[in-house]
Short mmCIF file of C-alpha atoms in Angstrom, two decimals:
data_model
loop_
_atom_site.label_atom_id
_atom_site.label_comp_id
_atom_site.label_asym_id
_atom_site.label_seq_id
_atom_site.Cartn_x
_atom_site.Cartn_y
_atom_site.Cartn_z
CA MET A 1 9.63 -15.97 2.06
CA THR A 2 9.44 -12.83 0.36
CA ARG A 3 7.89 -9.82 2.38
CA ARG A 4 5.31 -8.17 -0.02
CA TYR A 5 3.69 -4.78 0.53
CA ILE A 6 1.04 -1.59 -0.49
CA ASP A 7 2.35 2.25 -0.06
CA CYS A 8 -0.91 4.66 0.19
CA ARG A 9 2.12 7.22 -0.24
CA GLU A 10 2.97 6.21 -3.84
CA PHE A 11 0.18 8.03 -5.15
CA PRO A 12 -0.23 11.70 -6.26
CA ASP A 13 -3.32 12.58 -4.65
CA SER A 14 -4.04 9.99 -1.66
CA GLN A 15 -3.05 12.35 2.02
CA CYS A 16 -2.48 9.19 3.16
CA SER A 17 0.50 7.76 4.98
CA VAL A 18 0.30 4.60 5.26
CA ALA A 19 1.89 1.32 4.77
CA ILE A 20 1.24 -1.50 4.74
CA SER A 21 3.63 -4.90 5.08
CA ALA A 22 3.01 -8.46 5.11
CA ASP A 23 4.66 -12.29 4.60
CA SER A 24 2.19 -13.61 2.05
CA GLU A 25 -0.25 -12.45 -0.23
CA SER A 26 -3.76 -12.90 0.97
CA GLU A 27 -2.74 -11.76 4.71
CA LEU A 28 -1.95 -8.32 3.37
CA MET A 29 -5.36 -8.58 0.89
CA GLU A 30 -7.76 -8.84 3.95
CA VAL A 31 -5.16 -6.17 5.38
CA ALA A 32 -5.13 -3.43 2.55
CA VAL A 33 -8.56 -4.16 2.19
CA GLN A 34 -9.63 -3.30 5.40
CA HIS A 35 -7.83 0.11 5.59
CA ALA A 36 -9.32 0.97 1.97
CA VAL A 37 -12.86 0.15 3.05
CA SER A 38 -12.49 1.61 6.58
CA VAL A 39 -10.17 4.12 5.55
CA HIS A 40 -10.85 5.46 1.72
CA GLN A 41 -14.69 4.87 1.97
CA HIS A 42 -14.68 1.78 -0.79
CA ASN A 43 -16.86 -1.72 -1.11
CA ASP A 44 -15.85 -4.67 -0.91
CA THR A 45 -16.14 -5.73 -3.74
CA PRO A 46 -14.35 -8.01 -6.06
CA GLU A 47 -12.98 -5.13 -8.62
CA LEU A 48 -11.58 -3.66 -5.23
CA ARG A 49 -9.53 -6.94 -4.42
CA GLN A 50 -8.15 -6.64 -8.25
CA GLN A 51 -7.92 -3.59 -8.22
CA LEU A 52 -5.33 -4.19 -4.69
CA SER A 53 -4.05 -6.98 -6.20
CA GLN A 54 -2.24 -4.43 -8.80
CA LEU A 55 -1.04 -2.76 -6.23
CA ILE A 56 0.97 -5.08 -4.37
CA LYS A 57 5.06 -5.48 -4.28
CA GLU A 58 8.09 -7.32 -3.20
CA GLY A 59 9.91 -6.21 -0.55
CA VAL A 60 9.25 -4.03 2.09
CA PRO A 61 8.16 0.25 1.21
CA SER A 62 11.01 3.02 1.70
CA GLU A 63 10.86 5.16 4.72
CA TYR A 64 10.44 8.17 2.23
CA ALA A 65 7.55 7.10 -0.66
CA GLY A 66 9.12 8.13 -4.49
CA SER A 67 12.73 8.59 -4.00
CA PRO A 68 14.16 9.56 -1.11
CA PRO A 69 15.10 13.57 -0.10
CA ARG A 70 18.32 14.79 -1.02
CA ALA A 71 20.61 15.24 2.55
CA ALA A 72 19.91 18.73 2.17
CA ASP A 73 16.43 18.19 2.20
CA VAL A 74 16.36 16.40 5.50
CA ARG A 75 17.39 17.17 9.17
CA GLY A 76 17.14 15.63 12.72
CA GLY A 77 16.00 12.48 10.73
CA GLN A 78 13.23 14.89 9.46
CA GLN A 79 12.15 15.94 5.77
CA ARG A 80 12.03 19.51 5.95
CA PRO A 81 8.60 21.12 4.38
CA GLN A 82 9.87 22.93 0.77
CA ALA A 83 9.51 26.22 0.21
#
């Protein structure tokens, strides 16, 4: 069974660092809806669930959203702030 995930960090305007993963799409959907409602103040509607279903990806979220940082930008396992 392939894990699935939704990663808030992949959205440019999001200040959220949460990545949610689960073995089943239904389990992932329930947790993602709870997160969207409680943290991002969305309403639990069929439209929200449809939007979330389009964001589900197979696999596991990356340690870093988007592309991984260059080795020169990482020190001690943490990404250095951009100047």
